[in-house]
XYZ file of C-alpha atoms in Angstrom:
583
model
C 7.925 4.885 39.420
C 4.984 3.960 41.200
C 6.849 1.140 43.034
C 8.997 3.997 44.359
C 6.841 6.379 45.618
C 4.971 3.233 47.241
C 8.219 2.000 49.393
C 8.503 5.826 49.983
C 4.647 6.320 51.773
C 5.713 3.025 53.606
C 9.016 4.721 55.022
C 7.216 8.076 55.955
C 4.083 6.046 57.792
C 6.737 4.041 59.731
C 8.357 7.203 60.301
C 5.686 9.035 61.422
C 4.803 5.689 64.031
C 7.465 6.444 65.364
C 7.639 9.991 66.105
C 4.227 9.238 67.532
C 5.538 6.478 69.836
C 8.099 8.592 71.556
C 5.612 11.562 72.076
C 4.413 10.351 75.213
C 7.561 9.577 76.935
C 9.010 12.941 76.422
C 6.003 14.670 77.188
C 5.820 12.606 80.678
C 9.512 13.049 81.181
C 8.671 17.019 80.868
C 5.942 16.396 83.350
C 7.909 14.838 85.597
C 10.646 17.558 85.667
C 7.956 20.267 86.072
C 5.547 18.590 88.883
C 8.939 17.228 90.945
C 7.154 16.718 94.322
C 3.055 17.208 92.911
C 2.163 13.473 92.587
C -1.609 15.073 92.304
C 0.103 16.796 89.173
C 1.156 13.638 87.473
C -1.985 11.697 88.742
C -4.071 14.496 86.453
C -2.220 14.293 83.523
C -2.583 10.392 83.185
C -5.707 10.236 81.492
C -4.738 12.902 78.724
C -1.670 11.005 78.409
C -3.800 7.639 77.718
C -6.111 9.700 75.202
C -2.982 11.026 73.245
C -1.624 7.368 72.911
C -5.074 5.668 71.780
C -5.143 9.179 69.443
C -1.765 8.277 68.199
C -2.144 4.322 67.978
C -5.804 5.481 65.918
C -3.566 7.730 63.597
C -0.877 4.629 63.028
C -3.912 2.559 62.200
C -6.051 4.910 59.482
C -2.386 5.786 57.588
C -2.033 2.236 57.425
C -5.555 1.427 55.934
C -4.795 3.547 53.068
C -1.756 2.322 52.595
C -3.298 -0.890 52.087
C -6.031 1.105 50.142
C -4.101 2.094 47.781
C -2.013 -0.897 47.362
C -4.795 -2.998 46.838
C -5.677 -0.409 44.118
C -2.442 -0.305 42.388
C -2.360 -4.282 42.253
C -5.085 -4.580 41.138
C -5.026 -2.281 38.203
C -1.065 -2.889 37.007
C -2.037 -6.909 37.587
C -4.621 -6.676 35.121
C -2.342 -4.462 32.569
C 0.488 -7.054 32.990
C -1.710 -10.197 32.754
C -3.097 -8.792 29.197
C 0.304 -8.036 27.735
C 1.846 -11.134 29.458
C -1.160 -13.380 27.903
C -0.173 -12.100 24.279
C 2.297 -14.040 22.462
C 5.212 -11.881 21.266
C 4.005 -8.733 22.629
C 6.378 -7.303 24.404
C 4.236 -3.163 25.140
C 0.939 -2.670 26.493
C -1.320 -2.196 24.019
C -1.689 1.135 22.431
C -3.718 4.096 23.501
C -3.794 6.484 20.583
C -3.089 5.584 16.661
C 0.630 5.120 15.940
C 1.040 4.409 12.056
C 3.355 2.002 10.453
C 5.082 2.810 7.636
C 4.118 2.291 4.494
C 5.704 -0.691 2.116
C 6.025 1.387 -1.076
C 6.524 0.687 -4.692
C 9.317 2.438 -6.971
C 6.275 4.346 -8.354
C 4.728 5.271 -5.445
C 1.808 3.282 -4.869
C 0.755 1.468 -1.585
C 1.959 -2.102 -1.333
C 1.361 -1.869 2.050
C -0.098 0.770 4.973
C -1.888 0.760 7.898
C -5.394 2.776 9.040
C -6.732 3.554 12.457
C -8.954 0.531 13.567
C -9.946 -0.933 16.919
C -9.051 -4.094 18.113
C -11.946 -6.712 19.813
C -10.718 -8.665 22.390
C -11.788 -10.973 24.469
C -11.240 -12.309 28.167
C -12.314 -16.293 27.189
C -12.768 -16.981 31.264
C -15.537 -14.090 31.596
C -17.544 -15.182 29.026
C -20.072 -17.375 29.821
C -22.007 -18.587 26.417
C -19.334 -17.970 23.693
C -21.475 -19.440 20.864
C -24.308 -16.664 21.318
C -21.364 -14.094 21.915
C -20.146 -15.153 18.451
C -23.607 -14.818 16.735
C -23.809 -11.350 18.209
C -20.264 -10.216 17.312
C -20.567 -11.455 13.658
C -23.185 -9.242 13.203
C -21.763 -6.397 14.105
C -18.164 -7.374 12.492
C -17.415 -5.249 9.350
C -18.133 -7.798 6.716
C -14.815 -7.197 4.603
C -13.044 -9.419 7.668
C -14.249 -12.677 6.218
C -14.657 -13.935 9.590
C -17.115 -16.641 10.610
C -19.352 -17.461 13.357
C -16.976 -20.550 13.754
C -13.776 -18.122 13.578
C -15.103 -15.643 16.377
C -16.267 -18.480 18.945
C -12.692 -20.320 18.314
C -10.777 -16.646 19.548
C -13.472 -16.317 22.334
C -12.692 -20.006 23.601
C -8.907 -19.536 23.448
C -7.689 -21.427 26.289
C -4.337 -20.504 28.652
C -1.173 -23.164 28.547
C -3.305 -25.362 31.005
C -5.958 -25.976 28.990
C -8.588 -23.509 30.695
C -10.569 -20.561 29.383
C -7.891 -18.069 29.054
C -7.207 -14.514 29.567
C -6.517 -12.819 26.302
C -7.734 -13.431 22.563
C -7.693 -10.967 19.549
C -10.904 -11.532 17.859
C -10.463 -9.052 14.901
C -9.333 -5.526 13.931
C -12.339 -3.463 12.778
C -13.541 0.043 12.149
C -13.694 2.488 15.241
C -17.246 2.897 14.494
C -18.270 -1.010 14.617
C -15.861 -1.260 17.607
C -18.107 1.207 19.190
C -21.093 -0.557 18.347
C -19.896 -3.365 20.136
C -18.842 -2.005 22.939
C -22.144 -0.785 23.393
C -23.661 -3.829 23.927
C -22.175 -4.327 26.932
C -20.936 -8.043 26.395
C -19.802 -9.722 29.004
C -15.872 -10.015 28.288
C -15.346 -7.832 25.625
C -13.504 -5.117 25.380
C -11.568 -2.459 22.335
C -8.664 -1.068 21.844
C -6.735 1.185 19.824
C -5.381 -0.821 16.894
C -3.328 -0.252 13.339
C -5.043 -2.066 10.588
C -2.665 -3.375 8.254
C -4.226 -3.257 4.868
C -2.329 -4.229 1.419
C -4.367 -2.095 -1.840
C -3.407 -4.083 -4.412
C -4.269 -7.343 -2.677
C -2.386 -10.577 -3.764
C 0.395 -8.322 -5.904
C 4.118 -9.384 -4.431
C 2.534 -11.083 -1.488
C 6.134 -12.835 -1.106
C 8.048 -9.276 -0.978
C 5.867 -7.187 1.244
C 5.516 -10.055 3.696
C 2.874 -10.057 6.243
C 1.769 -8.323 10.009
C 0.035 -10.750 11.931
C -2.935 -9.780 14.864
C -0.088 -9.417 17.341
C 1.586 -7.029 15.386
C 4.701 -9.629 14.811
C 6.167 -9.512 11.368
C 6.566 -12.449 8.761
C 8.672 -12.536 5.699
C 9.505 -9.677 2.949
C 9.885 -6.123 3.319
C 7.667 -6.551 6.974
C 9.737 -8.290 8.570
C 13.701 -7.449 7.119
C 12.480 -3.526 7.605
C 10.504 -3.792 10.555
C 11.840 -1.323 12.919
C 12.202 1.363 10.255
C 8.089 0.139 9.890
C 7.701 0.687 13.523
C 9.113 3.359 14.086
C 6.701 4.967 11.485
C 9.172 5.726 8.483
C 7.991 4.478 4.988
C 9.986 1.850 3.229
C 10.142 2.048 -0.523
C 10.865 -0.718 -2.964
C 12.457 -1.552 -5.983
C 9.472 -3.292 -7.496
C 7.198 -1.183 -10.384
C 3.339 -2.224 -10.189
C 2.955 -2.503 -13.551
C 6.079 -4.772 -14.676
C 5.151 -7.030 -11.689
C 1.333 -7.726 -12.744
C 2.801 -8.616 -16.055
C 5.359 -11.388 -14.293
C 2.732 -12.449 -11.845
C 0.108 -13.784 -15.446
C 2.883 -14.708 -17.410
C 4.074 -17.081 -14.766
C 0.388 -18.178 -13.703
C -0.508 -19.005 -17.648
C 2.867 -20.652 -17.800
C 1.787 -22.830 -15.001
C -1.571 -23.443 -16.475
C -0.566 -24.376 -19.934
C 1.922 -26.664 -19.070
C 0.376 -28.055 -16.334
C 3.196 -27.445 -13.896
C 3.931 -28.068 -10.055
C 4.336 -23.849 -9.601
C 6.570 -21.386 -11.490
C 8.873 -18.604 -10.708
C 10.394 -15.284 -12.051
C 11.703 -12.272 -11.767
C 13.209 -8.992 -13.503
C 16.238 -7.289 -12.285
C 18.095 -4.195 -13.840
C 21.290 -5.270 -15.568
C 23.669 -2.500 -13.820
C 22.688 -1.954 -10.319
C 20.647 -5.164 -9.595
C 17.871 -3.378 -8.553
C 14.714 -5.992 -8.082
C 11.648 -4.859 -10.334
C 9.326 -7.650 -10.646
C 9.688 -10.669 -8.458
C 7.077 -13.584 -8.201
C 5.798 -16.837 -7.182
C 3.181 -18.423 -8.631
C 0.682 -19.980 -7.232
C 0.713 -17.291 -5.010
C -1.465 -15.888 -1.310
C -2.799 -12.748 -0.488
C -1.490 -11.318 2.977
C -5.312 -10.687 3.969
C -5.744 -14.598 4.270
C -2.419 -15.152 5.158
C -2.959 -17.378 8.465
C -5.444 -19.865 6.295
C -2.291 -20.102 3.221
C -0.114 -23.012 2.968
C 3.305 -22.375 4.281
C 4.355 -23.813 0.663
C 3.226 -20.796 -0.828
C 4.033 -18.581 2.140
C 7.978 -18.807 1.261
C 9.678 -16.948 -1.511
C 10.771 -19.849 -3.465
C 12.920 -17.263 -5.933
C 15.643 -16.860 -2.793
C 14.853 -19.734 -0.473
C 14.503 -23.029 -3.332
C 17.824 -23.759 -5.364
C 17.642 -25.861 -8.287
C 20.384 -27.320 -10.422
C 20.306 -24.248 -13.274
C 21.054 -27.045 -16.229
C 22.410 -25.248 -19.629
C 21.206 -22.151 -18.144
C 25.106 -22.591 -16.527
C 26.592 -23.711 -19.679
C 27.764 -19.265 -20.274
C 29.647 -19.327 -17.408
C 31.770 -22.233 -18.746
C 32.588 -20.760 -21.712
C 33.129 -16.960 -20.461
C 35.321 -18.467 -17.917
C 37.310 -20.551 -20.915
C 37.522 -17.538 -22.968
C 38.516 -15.013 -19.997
C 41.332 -17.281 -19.446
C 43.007 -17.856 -23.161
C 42.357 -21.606 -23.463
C 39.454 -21.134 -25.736
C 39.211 -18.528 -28.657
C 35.652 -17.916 -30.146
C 37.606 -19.309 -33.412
C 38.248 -22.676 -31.756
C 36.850 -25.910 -33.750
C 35.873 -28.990 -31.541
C 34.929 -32.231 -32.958
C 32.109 -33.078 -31.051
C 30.063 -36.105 -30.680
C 26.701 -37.259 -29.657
C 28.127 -38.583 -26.473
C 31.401 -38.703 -23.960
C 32.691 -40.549 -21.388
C 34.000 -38.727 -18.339
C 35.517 -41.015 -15.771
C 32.871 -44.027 -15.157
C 29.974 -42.505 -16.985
C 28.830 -41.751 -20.349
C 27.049 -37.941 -20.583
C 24.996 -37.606 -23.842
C 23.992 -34.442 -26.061
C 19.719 -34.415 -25.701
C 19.441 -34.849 -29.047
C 21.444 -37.912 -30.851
C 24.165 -36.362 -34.004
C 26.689 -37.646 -36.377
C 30.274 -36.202 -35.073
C 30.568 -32.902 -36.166
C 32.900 -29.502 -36.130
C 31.775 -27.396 -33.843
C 32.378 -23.540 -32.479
C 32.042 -21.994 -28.997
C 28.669 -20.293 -30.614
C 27.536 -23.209 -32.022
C 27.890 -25.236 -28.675
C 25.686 -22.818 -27.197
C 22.986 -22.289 -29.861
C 22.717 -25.770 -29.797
C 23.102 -26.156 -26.092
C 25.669 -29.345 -26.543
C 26.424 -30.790 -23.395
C 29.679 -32.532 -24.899
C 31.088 -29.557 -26.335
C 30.632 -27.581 -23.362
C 32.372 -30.638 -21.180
C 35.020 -30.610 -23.707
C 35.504 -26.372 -23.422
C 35.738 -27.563 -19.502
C 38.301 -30.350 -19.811
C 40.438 -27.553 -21.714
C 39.989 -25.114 -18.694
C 40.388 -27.145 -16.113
C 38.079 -28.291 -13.266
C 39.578 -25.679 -10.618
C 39.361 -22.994 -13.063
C 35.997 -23.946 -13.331
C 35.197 -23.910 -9.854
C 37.081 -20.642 -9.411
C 35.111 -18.780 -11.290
C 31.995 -20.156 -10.662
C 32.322 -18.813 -6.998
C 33.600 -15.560 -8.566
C 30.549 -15.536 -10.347
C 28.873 -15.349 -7.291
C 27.631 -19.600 -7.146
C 27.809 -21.154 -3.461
C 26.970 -18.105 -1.597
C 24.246 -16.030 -0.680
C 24.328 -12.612 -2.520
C 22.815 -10.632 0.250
C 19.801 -9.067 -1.433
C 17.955 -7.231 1.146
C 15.499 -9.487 2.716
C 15.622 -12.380 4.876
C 15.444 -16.576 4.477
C 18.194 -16.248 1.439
C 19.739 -19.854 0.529
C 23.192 -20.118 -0.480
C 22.960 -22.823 -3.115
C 25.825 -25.639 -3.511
C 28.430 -25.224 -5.646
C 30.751 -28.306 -4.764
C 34.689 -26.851 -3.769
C 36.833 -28.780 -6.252
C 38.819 -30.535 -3.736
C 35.132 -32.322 -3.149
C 35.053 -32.784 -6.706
C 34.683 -36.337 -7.702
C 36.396 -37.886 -11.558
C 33.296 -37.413 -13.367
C 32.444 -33.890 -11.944
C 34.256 -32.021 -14.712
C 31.246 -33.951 -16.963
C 28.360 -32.064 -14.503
C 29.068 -29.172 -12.962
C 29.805 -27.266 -16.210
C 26.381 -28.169 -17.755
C 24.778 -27.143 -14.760
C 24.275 -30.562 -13.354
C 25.656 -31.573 -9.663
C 25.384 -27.859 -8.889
C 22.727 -25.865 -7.265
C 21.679 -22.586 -7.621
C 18.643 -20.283 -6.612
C 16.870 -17.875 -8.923
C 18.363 -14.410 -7.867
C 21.694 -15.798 -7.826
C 21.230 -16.686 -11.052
C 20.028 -13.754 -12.350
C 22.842 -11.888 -10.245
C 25.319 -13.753 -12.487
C 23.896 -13.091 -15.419
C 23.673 -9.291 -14.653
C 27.371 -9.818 -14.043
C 27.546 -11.337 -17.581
C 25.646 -8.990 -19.046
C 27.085 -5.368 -17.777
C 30.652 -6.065 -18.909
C 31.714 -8.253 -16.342
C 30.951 -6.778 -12.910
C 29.436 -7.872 -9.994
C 26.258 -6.279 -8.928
C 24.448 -6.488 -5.610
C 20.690 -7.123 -5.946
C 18.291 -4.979 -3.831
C 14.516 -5.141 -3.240
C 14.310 -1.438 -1.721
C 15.893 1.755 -1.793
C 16.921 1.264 1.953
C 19.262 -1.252 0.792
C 23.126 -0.589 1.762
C 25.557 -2.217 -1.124
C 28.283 -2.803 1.458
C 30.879 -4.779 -0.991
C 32.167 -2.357 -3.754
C 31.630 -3.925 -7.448
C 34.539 -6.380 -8.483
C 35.044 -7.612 -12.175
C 35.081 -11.325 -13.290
C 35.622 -11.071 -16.769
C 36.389 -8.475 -19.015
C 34.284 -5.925 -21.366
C 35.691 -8.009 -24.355
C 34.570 -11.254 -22.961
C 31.717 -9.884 -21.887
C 30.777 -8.726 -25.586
C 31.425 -12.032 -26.860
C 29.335 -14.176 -24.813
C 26.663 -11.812 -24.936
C 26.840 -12.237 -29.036
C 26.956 -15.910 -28.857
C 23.825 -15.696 -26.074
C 21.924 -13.890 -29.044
C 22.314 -15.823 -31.644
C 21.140 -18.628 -29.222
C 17.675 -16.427 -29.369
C 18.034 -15.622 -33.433
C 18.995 -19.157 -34.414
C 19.475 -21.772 -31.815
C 17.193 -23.450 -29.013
C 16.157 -19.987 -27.674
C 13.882 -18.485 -30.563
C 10.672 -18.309 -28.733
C 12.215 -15.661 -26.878
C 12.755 -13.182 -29.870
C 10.915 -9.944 -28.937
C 9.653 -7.988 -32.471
C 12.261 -4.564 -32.691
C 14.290 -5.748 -29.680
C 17.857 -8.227 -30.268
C 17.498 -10.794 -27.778
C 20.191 -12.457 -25.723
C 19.660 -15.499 -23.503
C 19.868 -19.034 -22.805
C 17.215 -22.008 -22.517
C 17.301 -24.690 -19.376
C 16.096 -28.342 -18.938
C 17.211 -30.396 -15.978
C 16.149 -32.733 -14.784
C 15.241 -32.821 -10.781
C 16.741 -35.496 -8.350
C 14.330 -38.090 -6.812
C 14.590 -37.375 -2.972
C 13.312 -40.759 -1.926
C 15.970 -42.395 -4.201
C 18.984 -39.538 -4.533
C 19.049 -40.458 -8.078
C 17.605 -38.673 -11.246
C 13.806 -39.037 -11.719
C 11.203 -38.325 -14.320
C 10.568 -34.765 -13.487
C 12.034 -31.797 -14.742
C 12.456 -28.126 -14.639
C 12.148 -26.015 -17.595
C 13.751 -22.297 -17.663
C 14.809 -19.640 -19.765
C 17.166 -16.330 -18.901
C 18.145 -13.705 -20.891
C 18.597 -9.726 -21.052
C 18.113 -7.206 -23.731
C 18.790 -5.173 -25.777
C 21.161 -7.212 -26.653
C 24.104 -5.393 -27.047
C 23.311 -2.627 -24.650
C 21.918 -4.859 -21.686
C 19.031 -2.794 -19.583
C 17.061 -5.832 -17.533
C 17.300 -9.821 -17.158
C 14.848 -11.861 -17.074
C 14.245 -15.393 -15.133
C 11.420 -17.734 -15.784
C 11.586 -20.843 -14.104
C 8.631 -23.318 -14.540
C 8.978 -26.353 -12.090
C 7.400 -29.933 -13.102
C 5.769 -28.936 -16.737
C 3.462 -31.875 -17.457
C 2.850 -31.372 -21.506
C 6.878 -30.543 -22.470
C 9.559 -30.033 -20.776
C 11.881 -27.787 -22.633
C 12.688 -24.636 -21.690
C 12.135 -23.116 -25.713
C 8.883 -24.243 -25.016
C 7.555 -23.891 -21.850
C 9.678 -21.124 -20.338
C 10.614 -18.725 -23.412
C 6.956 -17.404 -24.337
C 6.790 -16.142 -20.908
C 10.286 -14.880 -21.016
C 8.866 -12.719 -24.344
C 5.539 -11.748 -22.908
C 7.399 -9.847 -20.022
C 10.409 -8.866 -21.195
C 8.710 -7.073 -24.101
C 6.322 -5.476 -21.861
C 9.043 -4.295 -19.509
C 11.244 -2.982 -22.157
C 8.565 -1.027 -23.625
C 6.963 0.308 -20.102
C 10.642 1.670 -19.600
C 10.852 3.164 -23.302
C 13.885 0.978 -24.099
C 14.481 1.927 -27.294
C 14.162 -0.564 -29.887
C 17.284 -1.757 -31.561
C 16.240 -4.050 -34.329
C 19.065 -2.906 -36.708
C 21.537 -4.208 -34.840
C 22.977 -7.340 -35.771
C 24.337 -10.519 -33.838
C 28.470 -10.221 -33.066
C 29.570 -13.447 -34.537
């Protein structure tokens, strides 16, 4: 606008130049007409006409000098607002004058994951300060001492230098209270200045750092809730989650006493209602704290439980068998003589624990977590069967909860199958997944066969309507044969005291990258979902790299327990210890 009314001044001054230039003419051309034969007359009248044009030439010249003026003015202050927003990466407003509030990141109870208070930010002009090490000594001293910044931290913002190397023209040296903001303003430092500022604070510190994500100095959003809801943030509406406090403390030291134990790489988890796939714990452990997120490791950083698959091992061995039973080709009263090992193609697969041949059922291949009799169940179905409804399960593609940086997995097509793939991909080998598709699946198996689409907040919009993959019957059945896997089979560290139990141990073992074969490490997990014949939440524990075992009973289960028993008790589950496992 002020570009406008600038041209317009311009157009009026030349206007008015040169209304002033034909003045004279027409006034002598007057003169003329009126003195016709008094040359005395016109000789008279030639020194007012001379005064009139230096008047008028005088006039031209002062409009123009505060034209200039005010240009000057006007460059000077809008090249000054431009160079500060210009010199900020990512910013694309000049910076704020009065206190607009972010939204809050809420919990499903209501408490503060994440909000914002009225601060001031310090920032410096690096090329106007002249001794930045005894600027820093001054500022830390007056820098609210919750900040955690050093001496060291403050001179590296005040020496920030532009793209060529040189003192430049814009640094954020840290978001304080309006009070010590006015303290430091009145010192009168040489290249310091305040300005209005949201702090962006999160209450309950480290708690589901990977969730609520992160606001960085320049008010530019990083993972989680921050940055998938960031213009409802902005705009100043609250965003409310799916995650409860309480059941996500418990994950978060289950999963870090897991990792300790066992001496483990890092461990995973998360809890997810069975119907609607609603998110209410999820967790990575080690994990950061958003207030130190620029010093964190950008290993930590990224929510392994969406962005890491992992072949699932016999964690995928259910979907084999629901799929065999959903079809006809198996009943649950099918006998299969099973033994230790089998050859598939070129290569021998083994059971992990060496056995005389022996009669086996559907339940007992699963209590017992038999890789041959679950390749066997396979060879009966068929590999494209097999493949079918693994996608239909929901394996191979992303499931679209509501945040961002979601892997899709692998889950080989079978035309890209190779011979000894139907010996793999149904014990969870040769197939990867990531930890909420997992758990998405097993919702599926859980709920009586329908798909569910997992959501972190309330904001969430389920656009795909809920499709069934295997019926309520089938459903029942697995989920009988999944408990007595927790009553009787490899899964009994997972039995929860007044609960029934349902769920299924994992050990695979992780491919070398430097050598694309199998190595010597291994990941131990354990999912399951109770009560068990009236499913309200599933549970994933994934511990990556366990040092002292590696079996999911053992390393994965207890923690599976710990939380699940906590969760089921928070939500007043009602026990169901009567019941009785559907054989």
């Amino acid at each position: 606008m002020k570009h406008k009314n600038r041209n317009g001044e311009s157009r009026k001054a030349r206007n008015d130049t040169r209304y002033s230039g034909t003045v004279v003419p027409f006034a002598s051309h007057r003169v003329r007409r009126s003195a016709v034969g008094s040359r005395s007359q016109v000789s008279d009248l030639q020194p007012a006409i001379g005064r009139t044009r230096i008047q008028a030439f005088m006039l031209v010249v002062a409009v123009a000098g505060m034209l200039l003026g005010a240009r000057a003015a006007y460059l000077s202050l809008s090249e000054a607002s431009r160079y500060a927003v210009a010199s900020e990466p990512g910013v694309t407003r000049v910076s704020q004058q009065t206190f607009v509030k972010r939204g809050d990141i809420l919990s499903a109870d209501g408490r503060k994951l994440a909000t914002s208070l009225e601060g001031r930010k310090i920032i410096a002009t690096p090329y106007q300060i002249e001794d930045p090490s005894e600027t820093a000594r001054t500022l830390h001293e007056e820098i609210d001492e919750p900040s955690g910044l050093s001496v060291a931290k403050i001179e590296s913002a005040l020496r920030k230098p532009d793209n060529k190397g040189k003192p430049g023209g814009y640094s954020v040296v840290a978001t304080v209270a309006p009070e010590s903001a006015t303290s430091i303003m009145e010192l009168g430092l040489p290249g310091i200045d305040s300005t209005v500022a949201a702090e962006r604070v999160y209450p309950d510190g480290a708690l589901a750092s990977p969730v609520v994500g992160h606001l960085g100095d320049y008010e530019e959003s990083f993972g989680g809730v921050e940055a998938r809801y960031d213009g409802t943030l902005s705009a100043g509406d609250d965003v409310k989650t799916t995650i409860d406090v309480a059941v996500q403390q418990q994950l978060e030291n289950s999963l870090s006493r897991a990792m300790d134990e066992f001496k483990a790489k890092n461990a995973l988890g998360l809890v997810m209602r069975v119907d609607d796939g609603a998110v209410v714990a999820l967790a990575n452990s080690p994990g950061y704290d958003n207030a130190d997120y620029s010093s964190t490791d950008a290993e930590l950083q990224r929510d392994r439980v969406l962005t890491d698959p992992y072949e699932p091992g016999s964690t995928f061995k259910p979907f084999t068998v629901a799929a065999a039973l959903e079809e006809d080709v198996v009943s649950p009263d099918d006998a299969f003589t099973v033994p230790d090992s089998i050859l598939v193609a070129d290569r021998v697969v083994n059971d992990s624990v060496p056995h005389e041949v022996k009669t086996m059922y559907p339940q007992d291949i699963l209590e017992e977590s038999s890789n041959v009799g679950t390749i066997q169940i396979a060879q009966k179905l068929g590999g494209q069967k097999v493949d079918e409804y693994s996608k239909a399960f929901g394996f191979g593609e992303k499931t679209g909860i509501d945040l961002w940086g979601e892997n899709a997995g692998n889950a080989p097509s079978f035309e890209d199958w190779s011979g000894s793939s139907i010996g793999n991909i149904p014990i969870g080998q040769g197939i990867s997944v990531t930890p909420i598709q997992l758990a998405t699946a097993y919702a599926t198996l859980a709920n009586g066969g329908l798909t569910v689409d997992p959501q972190i907040t309330e904001n969430a919009e389920n656009e795909a309507p809920e499709s069934r993959v295997i019926s309520e019957e089938t459903s029942g059945i697995v989920r009988g044969m999944l408990q007595c896997v927790v009553e009787k089979g490899t899964g009994t560290y997972a039995q929860i005291p007044g609960y029934t139990v349902a769920g299924k141990t994992g050990t695979s073992q992780k491919v070398d990258p430097s050598t694309g074969t199998y190595g010597d490490e291994y990941t131990a997990s354990f999912i399951g979902f109770a009560p068990a014949d009236d499913p309200e939440y599933v549970t994933l524990i994934v511990v990556d790299e366990p040092q002292t075992s590696i079996w999911g009973e053992r390393v994965a289960a207890p923690a599976f327990a710990e939380v699940m028993e906590f969760t089921l008790k928070y939500f007043n589950v009602r026990p169901d210890n009567n019941a009785s496992p559907t054989q």
